Short mmCIF file of C-alpha atoms in Angstrom, two decimals:
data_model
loop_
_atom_site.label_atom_id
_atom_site.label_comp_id
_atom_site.label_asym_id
_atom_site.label_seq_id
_atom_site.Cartn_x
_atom_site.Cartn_y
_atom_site.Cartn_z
CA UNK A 552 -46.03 -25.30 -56.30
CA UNK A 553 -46.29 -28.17 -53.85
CA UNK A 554 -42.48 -28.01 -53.06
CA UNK A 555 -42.58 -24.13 -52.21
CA UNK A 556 -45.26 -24.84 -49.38
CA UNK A 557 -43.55 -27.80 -48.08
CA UNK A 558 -41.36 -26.24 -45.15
CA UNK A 559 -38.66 -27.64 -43.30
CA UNK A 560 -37.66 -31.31 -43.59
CA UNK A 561 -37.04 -33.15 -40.34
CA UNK A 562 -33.03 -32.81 -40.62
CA UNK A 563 -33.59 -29.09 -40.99
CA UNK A 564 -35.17 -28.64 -38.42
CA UNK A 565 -33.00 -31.18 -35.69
CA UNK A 566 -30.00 -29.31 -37.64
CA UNK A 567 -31.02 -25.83 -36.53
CA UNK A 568 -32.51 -26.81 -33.28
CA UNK A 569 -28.67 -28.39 -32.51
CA UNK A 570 -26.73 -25.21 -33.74
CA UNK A 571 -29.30 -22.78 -32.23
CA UNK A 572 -28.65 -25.06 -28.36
CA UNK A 573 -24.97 -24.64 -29.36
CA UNK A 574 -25.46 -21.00 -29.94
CA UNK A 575 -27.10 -20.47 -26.72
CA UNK A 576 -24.65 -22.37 -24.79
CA UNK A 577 -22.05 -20.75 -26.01
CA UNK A 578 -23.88 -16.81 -25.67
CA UNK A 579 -24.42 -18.33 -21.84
CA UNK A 580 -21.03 -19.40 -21.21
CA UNK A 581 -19.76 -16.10 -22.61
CA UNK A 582 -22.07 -14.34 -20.39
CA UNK A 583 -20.79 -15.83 -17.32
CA UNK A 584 -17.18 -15.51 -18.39
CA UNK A 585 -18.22 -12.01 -18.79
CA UNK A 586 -19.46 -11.28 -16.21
CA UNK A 587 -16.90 -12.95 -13.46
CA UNK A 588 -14.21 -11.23 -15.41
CA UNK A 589 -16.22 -8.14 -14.82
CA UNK A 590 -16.07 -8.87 -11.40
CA UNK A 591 -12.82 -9.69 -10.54
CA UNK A 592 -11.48 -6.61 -12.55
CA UNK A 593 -13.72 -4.11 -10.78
CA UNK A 594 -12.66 -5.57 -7.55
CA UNK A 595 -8.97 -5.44 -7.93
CA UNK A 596 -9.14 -1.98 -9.76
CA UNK A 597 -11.19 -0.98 -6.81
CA UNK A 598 -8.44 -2.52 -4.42
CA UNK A 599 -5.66 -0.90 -6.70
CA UNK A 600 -7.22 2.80 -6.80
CA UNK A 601 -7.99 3.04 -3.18
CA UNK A 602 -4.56 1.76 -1.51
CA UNK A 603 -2.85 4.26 -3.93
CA UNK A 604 -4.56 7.09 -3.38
CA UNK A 605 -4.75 6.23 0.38
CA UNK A 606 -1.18 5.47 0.80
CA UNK A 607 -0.31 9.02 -1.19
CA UNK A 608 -1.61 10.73 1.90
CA UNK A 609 -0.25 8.50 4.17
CA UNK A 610 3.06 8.65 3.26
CA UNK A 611 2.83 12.30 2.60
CA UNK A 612 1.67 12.84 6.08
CA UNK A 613 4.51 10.94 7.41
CA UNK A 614 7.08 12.81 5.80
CA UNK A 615 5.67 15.63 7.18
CA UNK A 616 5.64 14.47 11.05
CA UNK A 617 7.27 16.07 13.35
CA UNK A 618 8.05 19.44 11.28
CA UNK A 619 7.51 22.44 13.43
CA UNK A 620 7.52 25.75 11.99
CA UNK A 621 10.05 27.68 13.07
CA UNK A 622 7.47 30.92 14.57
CA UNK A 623 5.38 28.31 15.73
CA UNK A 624 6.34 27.72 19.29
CA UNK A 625 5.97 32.11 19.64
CA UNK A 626 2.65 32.25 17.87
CA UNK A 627 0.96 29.48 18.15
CA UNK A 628 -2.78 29.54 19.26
CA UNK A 629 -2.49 26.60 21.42
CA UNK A 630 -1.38 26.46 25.04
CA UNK A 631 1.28 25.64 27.00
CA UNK A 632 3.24 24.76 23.71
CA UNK A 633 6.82 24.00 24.61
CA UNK A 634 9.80 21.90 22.92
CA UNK A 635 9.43 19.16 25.36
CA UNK A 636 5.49 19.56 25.01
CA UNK A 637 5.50 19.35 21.11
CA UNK A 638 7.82 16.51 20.84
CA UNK A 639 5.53 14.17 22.57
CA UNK A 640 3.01 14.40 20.25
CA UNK A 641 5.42 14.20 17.22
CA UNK A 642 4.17 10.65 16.47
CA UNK A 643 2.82 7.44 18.64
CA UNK A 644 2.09 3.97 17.21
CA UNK A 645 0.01 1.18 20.03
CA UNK A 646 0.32 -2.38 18.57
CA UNK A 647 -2.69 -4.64 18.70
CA UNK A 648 -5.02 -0.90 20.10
CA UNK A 649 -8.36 -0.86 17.90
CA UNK A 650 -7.02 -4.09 16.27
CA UNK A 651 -9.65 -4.69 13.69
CA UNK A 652 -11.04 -7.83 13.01
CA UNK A 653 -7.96 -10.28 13.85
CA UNK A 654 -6.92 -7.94 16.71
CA UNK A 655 -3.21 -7.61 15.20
CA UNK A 656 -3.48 -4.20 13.56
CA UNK A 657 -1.73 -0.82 14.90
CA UNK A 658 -3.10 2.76 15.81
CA UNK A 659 -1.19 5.97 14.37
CA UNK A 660 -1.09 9.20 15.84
CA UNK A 661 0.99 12.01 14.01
CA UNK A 662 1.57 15.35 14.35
CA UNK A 663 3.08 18.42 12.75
CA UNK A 664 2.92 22.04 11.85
CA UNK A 665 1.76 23.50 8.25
CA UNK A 666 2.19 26.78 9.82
CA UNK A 667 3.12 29.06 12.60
CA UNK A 668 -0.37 28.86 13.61
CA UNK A 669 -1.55 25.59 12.52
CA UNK A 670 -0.59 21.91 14.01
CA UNK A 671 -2.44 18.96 12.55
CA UNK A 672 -3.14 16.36 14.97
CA UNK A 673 -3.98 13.11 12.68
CA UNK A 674 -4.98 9.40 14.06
CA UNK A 675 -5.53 6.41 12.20
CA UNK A 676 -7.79 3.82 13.33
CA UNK A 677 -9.69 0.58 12.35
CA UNK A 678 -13.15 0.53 13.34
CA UNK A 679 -15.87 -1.91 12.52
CA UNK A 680 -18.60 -0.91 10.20
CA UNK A 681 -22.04 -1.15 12.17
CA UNK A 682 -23.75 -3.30 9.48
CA UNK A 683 -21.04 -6.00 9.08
CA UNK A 684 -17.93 -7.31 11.15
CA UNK A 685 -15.87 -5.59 8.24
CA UNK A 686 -13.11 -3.21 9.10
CA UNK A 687 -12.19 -0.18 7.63
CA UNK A 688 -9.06 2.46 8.40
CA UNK A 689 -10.78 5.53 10.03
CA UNK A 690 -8.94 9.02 9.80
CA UNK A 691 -9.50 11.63 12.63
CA UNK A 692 -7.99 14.70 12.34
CA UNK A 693 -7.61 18.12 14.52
CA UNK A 694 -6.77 21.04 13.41
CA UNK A 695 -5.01 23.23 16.80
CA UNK A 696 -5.37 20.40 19.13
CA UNK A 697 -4.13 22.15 22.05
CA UNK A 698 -5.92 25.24 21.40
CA UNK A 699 -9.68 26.48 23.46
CA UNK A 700 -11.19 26.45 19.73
CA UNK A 701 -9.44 23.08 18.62
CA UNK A 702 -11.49 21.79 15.24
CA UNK A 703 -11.53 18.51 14.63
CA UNK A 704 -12.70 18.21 10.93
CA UNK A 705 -12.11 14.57 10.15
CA UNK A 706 -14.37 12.66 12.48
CA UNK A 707 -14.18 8.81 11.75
CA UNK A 708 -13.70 9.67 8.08
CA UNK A 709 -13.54 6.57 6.23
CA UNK A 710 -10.07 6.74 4.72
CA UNK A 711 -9.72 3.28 3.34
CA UNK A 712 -12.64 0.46 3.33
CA UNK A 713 -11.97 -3.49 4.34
CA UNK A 714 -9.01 -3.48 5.57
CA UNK A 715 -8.12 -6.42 6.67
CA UNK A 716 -4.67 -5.77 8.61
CA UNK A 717 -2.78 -2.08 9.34
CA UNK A 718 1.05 -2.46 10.71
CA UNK A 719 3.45 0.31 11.47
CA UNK A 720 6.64 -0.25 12.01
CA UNK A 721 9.13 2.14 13.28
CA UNK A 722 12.80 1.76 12.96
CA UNK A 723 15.63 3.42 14.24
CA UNK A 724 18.88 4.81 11.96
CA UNK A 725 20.49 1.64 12.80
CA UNK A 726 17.14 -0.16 10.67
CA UNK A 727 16.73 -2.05 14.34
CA UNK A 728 12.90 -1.88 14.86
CA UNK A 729 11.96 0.77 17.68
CA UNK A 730 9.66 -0.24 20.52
CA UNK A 731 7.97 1.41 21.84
CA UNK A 732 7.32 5.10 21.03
CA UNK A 733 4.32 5.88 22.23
CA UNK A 734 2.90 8.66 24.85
CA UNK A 735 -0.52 8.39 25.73
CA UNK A 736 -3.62 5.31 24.74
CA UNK A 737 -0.47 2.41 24.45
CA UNK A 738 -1.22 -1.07 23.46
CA UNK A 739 0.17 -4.16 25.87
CA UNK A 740 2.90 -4.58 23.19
CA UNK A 741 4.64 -1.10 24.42
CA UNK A 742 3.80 -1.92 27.94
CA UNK A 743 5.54 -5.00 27.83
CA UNK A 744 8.87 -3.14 26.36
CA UNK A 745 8.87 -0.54 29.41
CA UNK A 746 7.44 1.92 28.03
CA UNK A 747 6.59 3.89 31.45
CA UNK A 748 10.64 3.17 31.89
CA UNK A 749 11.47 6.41 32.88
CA UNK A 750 14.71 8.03 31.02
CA UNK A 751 16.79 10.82 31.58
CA UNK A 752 16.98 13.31 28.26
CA UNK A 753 18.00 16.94 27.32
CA UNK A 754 14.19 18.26 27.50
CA UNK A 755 14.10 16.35 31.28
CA UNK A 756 13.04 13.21 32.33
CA UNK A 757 10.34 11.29 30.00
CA UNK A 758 9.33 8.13 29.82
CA UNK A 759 10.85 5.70 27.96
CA UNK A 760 8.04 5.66 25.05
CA UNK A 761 8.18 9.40 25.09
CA UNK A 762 12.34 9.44 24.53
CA UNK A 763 12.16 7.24 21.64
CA UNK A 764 10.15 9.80 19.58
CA UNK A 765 13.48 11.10 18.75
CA UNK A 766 15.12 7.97 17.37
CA UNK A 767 12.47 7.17 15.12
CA UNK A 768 14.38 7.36 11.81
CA UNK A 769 11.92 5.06 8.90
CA UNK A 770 8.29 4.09 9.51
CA UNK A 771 7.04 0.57 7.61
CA UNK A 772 3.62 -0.13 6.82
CA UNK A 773 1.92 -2.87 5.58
CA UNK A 774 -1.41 -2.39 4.53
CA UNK A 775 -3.51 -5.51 3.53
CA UNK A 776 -7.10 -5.11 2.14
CA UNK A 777 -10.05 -7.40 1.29
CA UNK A 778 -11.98 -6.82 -2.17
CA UNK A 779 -15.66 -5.66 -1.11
CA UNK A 780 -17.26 -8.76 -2.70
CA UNK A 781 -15.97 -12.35 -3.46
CA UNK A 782 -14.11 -12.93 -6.76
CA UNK A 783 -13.03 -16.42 -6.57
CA UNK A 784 -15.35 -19.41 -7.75
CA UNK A 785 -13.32 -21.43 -4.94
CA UNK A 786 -12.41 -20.72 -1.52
CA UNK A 787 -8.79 -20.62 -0.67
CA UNK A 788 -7.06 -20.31 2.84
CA UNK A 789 -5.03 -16.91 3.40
CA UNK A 790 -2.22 -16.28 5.74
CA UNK A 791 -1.16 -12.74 6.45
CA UNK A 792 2.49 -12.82 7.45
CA UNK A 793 2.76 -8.79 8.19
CA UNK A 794 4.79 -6.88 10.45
CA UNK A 795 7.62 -8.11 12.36
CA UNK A 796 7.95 -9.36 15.89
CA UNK A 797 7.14 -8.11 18.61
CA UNK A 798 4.55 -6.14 16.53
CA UNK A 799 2.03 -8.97 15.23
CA UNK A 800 1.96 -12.20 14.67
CA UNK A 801 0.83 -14.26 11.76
CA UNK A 802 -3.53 -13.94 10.99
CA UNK A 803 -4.69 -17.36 9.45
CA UNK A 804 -7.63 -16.44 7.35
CA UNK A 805 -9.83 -19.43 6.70
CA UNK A 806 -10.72 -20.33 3.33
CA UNK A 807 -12.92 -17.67 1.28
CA UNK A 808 -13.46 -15.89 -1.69
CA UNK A 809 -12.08 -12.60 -1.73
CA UNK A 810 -9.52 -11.17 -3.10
CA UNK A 811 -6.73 -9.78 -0.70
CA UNK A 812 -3.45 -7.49 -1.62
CA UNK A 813 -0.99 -6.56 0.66
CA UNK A 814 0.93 -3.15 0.14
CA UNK A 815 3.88 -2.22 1.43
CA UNK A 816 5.75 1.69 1.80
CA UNK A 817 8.73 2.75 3.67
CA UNK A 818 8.74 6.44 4.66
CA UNK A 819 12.03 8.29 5.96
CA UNK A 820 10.67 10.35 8.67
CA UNK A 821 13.06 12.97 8.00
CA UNK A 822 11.91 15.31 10.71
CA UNK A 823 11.96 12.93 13.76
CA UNK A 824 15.20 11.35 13.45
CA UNK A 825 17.18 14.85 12.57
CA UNK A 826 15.03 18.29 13.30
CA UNK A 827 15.54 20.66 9.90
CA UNK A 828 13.97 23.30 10.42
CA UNK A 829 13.64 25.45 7.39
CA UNK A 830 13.54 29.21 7.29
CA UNK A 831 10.56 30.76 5.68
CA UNK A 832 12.66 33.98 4.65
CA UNK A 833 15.98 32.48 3.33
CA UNK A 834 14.57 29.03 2.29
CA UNK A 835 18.03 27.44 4.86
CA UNK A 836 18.26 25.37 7.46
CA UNK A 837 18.07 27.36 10.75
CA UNK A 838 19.05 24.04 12.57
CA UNK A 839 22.72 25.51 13.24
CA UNK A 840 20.85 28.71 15.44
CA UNK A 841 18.08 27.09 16.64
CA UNK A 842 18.07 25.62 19.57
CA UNK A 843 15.23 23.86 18.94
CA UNK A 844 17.38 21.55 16.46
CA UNK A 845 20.26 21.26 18.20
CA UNK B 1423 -40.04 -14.88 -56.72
CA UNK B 1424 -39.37 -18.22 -55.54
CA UNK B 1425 -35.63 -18.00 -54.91
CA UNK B 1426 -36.47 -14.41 -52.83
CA UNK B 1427 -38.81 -16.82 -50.44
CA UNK B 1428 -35.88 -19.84 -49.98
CA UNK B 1429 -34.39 -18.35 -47.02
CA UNK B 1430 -30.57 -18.89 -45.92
CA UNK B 1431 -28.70 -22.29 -46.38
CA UNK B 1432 -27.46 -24.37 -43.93
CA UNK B 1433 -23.95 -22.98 -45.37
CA UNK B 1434 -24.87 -19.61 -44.78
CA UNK B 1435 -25.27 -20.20 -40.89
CA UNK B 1436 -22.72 -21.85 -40.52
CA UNK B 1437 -20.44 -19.08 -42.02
CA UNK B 1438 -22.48 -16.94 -39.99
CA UNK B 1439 -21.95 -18.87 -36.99
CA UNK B 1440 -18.20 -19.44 -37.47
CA UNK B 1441 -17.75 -15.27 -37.60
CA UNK B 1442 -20.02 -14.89 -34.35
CA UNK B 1443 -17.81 -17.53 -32.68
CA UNK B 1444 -14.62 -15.73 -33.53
CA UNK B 1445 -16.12 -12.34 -32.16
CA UNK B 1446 -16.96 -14.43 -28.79
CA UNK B 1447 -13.29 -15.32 -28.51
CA UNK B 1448 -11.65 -12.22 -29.46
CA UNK B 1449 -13.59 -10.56 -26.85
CA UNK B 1450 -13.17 -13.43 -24.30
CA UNK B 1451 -9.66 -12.95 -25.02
CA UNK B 1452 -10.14 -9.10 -24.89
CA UNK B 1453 -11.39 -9.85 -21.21
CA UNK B 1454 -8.61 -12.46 -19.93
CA UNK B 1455 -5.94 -9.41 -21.49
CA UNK B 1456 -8.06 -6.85 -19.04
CA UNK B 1457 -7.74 -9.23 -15.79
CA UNK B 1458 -4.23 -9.17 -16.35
CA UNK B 1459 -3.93 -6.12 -17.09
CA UNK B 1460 -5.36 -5.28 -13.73
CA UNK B 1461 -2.76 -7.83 -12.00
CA UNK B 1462 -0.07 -5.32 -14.02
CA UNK B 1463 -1.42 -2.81 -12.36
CA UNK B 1464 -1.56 -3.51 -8.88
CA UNK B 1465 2.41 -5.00 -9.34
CA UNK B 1466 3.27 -1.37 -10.96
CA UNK B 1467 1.74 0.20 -8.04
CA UNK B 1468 3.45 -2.14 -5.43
CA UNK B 1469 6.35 -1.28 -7.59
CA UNK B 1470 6.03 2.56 -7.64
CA UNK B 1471 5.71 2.07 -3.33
CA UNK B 1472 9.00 0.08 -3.28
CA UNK B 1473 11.27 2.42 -5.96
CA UNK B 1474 10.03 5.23 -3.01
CA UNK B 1475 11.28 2.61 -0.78
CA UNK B 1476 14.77 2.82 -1.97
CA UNK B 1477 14.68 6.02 -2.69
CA UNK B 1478 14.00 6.64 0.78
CA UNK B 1479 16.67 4.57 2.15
CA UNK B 1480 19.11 6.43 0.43
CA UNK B 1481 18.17 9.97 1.31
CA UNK B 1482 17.94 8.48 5.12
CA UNK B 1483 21.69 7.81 5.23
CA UNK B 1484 23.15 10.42 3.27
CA UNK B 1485 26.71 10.29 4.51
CA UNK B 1486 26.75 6.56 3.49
CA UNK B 1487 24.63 6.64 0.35
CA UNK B 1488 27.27 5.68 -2.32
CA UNK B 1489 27.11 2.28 -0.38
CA UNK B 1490 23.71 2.19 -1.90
CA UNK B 1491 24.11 2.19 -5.21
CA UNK B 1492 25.18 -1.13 -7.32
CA UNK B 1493 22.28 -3.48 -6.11
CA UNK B 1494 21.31 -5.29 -8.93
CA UNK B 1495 18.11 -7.87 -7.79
CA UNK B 1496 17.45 -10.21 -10.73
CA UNK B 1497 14.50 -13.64 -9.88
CA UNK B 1498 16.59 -15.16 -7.71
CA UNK B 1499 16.84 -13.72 -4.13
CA UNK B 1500 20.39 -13.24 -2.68
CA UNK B 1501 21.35 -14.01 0.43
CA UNK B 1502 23.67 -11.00 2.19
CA UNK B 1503 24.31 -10.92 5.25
CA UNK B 1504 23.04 -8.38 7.04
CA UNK B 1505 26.16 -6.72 8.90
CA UNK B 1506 25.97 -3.16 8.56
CA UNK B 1507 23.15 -0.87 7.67
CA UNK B 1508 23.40 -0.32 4.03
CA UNK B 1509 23.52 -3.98 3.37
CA UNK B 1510 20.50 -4.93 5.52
CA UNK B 1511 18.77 -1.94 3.46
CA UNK B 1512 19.73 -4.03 0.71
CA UNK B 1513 18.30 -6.82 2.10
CA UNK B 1514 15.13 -5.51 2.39
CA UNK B 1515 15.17 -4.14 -0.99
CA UNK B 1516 15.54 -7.72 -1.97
CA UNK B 1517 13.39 -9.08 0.20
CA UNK B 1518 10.26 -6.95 -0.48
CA UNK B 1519 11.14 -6.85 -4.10
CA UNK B 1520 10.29 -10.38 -3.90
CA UNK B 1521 7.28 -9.96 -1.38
CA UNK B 1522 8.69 -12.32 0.78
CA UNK B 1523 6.79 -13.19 3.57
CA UNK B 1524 3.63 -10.92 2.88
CA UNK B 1525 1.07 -13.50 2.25
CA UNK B 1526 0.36 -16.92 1.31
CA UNK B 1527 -2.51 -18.11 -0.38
CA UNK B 1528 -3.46 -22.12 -0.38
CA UNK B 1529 -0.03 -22.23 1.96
CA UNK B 1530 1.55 -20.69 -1.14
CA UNK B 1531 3.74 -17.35 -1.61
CA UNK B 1532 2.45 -14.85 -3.62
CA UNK B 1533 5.18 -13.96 -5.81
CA UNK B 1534 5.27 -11.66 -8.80
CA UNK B 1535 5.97 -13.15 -11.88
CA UNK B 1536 9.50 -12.80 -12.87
CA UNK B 1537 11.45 -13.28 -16.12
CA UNK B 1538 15.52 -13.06 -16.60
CA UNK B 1539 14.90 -9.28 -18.58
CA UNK B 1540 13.58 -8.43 -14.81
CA UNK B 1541 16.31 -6.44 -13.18
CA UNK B 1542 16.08 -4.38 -10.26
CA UNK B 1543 19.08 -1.97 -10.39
CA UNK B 1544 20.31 1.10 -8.26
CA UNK B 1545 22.50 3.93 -9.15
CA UNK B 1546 24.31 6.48 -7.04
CA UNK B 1547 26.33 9.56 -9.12
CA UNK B 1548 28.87 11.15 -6.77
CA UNK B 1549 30.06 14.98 -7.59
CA UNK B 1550 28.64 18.32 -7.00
CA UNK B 1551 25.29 16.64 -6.32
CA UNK B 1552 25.31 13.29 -5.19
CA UNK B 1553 22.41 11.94 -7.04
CA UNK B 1554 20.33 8.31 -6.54
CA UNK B 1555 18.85 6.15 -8.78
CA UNK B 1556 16.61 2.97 -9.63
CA UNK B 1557 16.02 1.31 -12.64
CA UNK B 1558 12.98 -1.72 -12.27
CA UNK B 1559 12.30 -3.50 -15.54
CA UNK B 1560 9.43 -6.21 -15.38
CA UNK B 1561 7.37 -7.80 -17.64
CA UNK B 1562 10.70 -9.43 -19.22
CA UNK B 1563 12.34 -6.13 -19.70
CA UNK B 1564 9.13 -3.98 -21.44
CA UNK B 1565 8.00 -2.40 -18.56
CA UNK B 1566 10.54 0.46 -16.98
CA UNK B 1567 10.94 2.39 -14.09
CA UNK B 1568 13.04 5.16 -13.49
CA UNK B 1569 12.99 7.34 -10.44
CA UNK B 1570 15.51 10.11 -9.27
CA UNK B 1571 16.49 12.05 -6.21
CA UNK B 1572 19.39 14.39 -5.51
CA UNK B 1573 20.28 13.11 -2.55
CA UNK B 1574 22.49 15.59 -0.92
#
């Protein structure tokens, strides 16, 4: 009877006490591994989803520039819409314009026709978000841009967040990169290559940045972006070796955190470097009648 | 009654403990299989982006695309010289296969891990259609990617 009310010897007790700290320990360590695992994977999934499904549009949108619908130049809604007027806005890239938080990054401007009476006008942008000095790619797009009733219905639409560096490169057939094609808002990059050079061409004289719209045969980007929170238990240095001269030079990123991904896509801009113009009724290329792609 | 009352032995916890502790590591290895899984991921993507890439390049120069095919990029990164355009699209293809030059990390290149199964091959099928084609095989040789274009 004595023995059954005794309890727990001494050794018992120092026995359990050691295996329940071990226990403990170990449920603690697990936790943290847990939860920095937890971490890292949302981050790059987050990283992953949001260049893929931005870069989908992107390049999309690319392949698309510089298509005009073959009725569009009768019946569009916008005025004073001419060959020479529509290939200017066919696509314009400033180097170093809005350049985000290391001042290297490009702005995009593309355009193109869905329809006879519809032209999308689309930018692409870094701007700073107003509670951090964080960047983030900004879409704007119009809808008619030329037109009295023009509707822009992207307005600073956050297309892809921290971004950390946006290049565009342009290159001619010849794979020689193509500076500069730009027509209106350039960067010093473009002003420094002539691009106010003025150029005799079939549509009349343009300046030099205007011309080149035509030669633009593959557009480059590099898109690097910055995981929202830090992932790393130690800081490490980054260097960002994007783009190619005379574009950008190399951004030294101090030691930090975060996790950083560069991604890269190559886009034949089929309808700037050779106008197809495809007919609606017969499903051909008109290019042979039109004069437009001659 | 007093064997109901004795509790668990020290044997009994430690059996217990042991099974608890193999959970924790199957899961903790459960989690280091997820982060690389993610790392997969993110190379597929980059991976999907740079099969376009070639892709691309090939409908781009359509007079000249059965130039294109035969590139065959294995770890080691070749060194042509870039005379006309076909080859310095090969060039590129090797180059960004590699992600040369995209970013360094600690003064270090972030390259993708690569095994001798890892081939990076094109194809181009001349006759009524001429027809392009890659063939990417990473994680040594498991993980394959086709992709397809008529060209002209």
């Amino acid at each position: 009877m004595r023995s059954k009310n005794s309890g727990f010897t001494l050794a018992e007790v120092l026995v359990a006490t050691v295996i329940g700290i071990i226990s403990i320990a170990a449920a603690f360590a697990s936790y943290n591994y847990f939860n920095k695992s937890y971490k890292s994977i949302s981050q790059k999934a987050y990283i992953n989803n949001t260049a893929r499904e931005a870069l989908s549009i992107l390049t999309k949108e690319l392949r698309n520039t510089g298509y005009v619908d073959p009725n569009y130049l009768a019946n569009s809604p916008e005025s004073n819409r001419t060959e020479r007027t529509v290939r200017m806005d066919f696509i314009s890239v400033s180097s170093k314009r809005f350049g985000g938080k290391y001042g290297q990054s490009d702005y995009l401007q593309l355009w193109y026709t869905n329809s006879a009476k519809e032209s999308h006008y689309i930018v692409y942008m870094l701007q700073k978000y107003q509670d951090s000095n964080d960047y983030y790619l900004a879409k704007y797009a119009t809808l008619n841009r030329h037109a009295s009733n023009a509707n822009m219905y992207m307005r600073n639409e956050l297309f892809i967040p921290y971004v950390e560096d946006f290049q565009v490169i342009l290159k001619d057939k010849e794979g020689k990169i193509l500076v500069p094609v730009c027509d209106s808002g350039c960067g010093s990059v473009e002003d420094s290559q002539g691009r106010l050079t003025v150029v005799n061409t079939k549509y009349g004289q343009l300046t030099k940045g205007q011309a080149n719209v035509d030669l633009v045969h593959t557009a480059e980007i590099y898109l690097t972006l910055r995981s929202p929170k830090e992932v790393y238990a130690k800081a490490k240095p980054t260097k960002i070796i994007n783009g190619e001269a005379p574009h950008g030079s190399n951004i030294d990123i101090p030691a930090d955190k975060y996790h950083r991904e560069t991604f890269f896509v190559s886009v034949h801009t089929r309808n700037l470097a050779k106008h197809v113009a495809i007919s609606e009724q017969t499903g051909t290329s008109i290019g042979e009648s039109s004069s437009y792609n001659k | 009654m007093a064997k109901s009352n004795k509790g668990i032995s020290i044997i009994e916890s430690l059996v217990c403990i042991v099974i608890i502790g193999i959970g924790f590591i199957a899961i903790m290895q459960l989690s280091a299989f997820s982060i690389n899984s993610m790392d997969r991921a993110t190379e597929r993507n980059k991976l999907n982006y740079l099969s376009e890439m070639v892709m691309e390049d090939m409908i781009g120069d359509p007079d000249n695309v059965s130039k294109y095919g035969n590139f065959t990029k294995t770890c080691s990164s070749g060194n042509q010289s870039a005379s006309d355009l076909h080859t310095r699209m090969k060039k590129k293809w090797d180059d960004m296969l590699q992600q040369k030059n995209l970013m360094k990390i600690d003064n270090k290149d972030r390259i993708p891990s690569c095994d001798s199964y890892d081939t990076k091959k094109t194809f181009v099928n001349t006759g009524a259609n001429t027809t392009g084609r890659v063939n990417f095989f990473t994680g040594k040789g498991k993980r394959k990617k086709y992709l397809g274009v008529v060209v002209k």
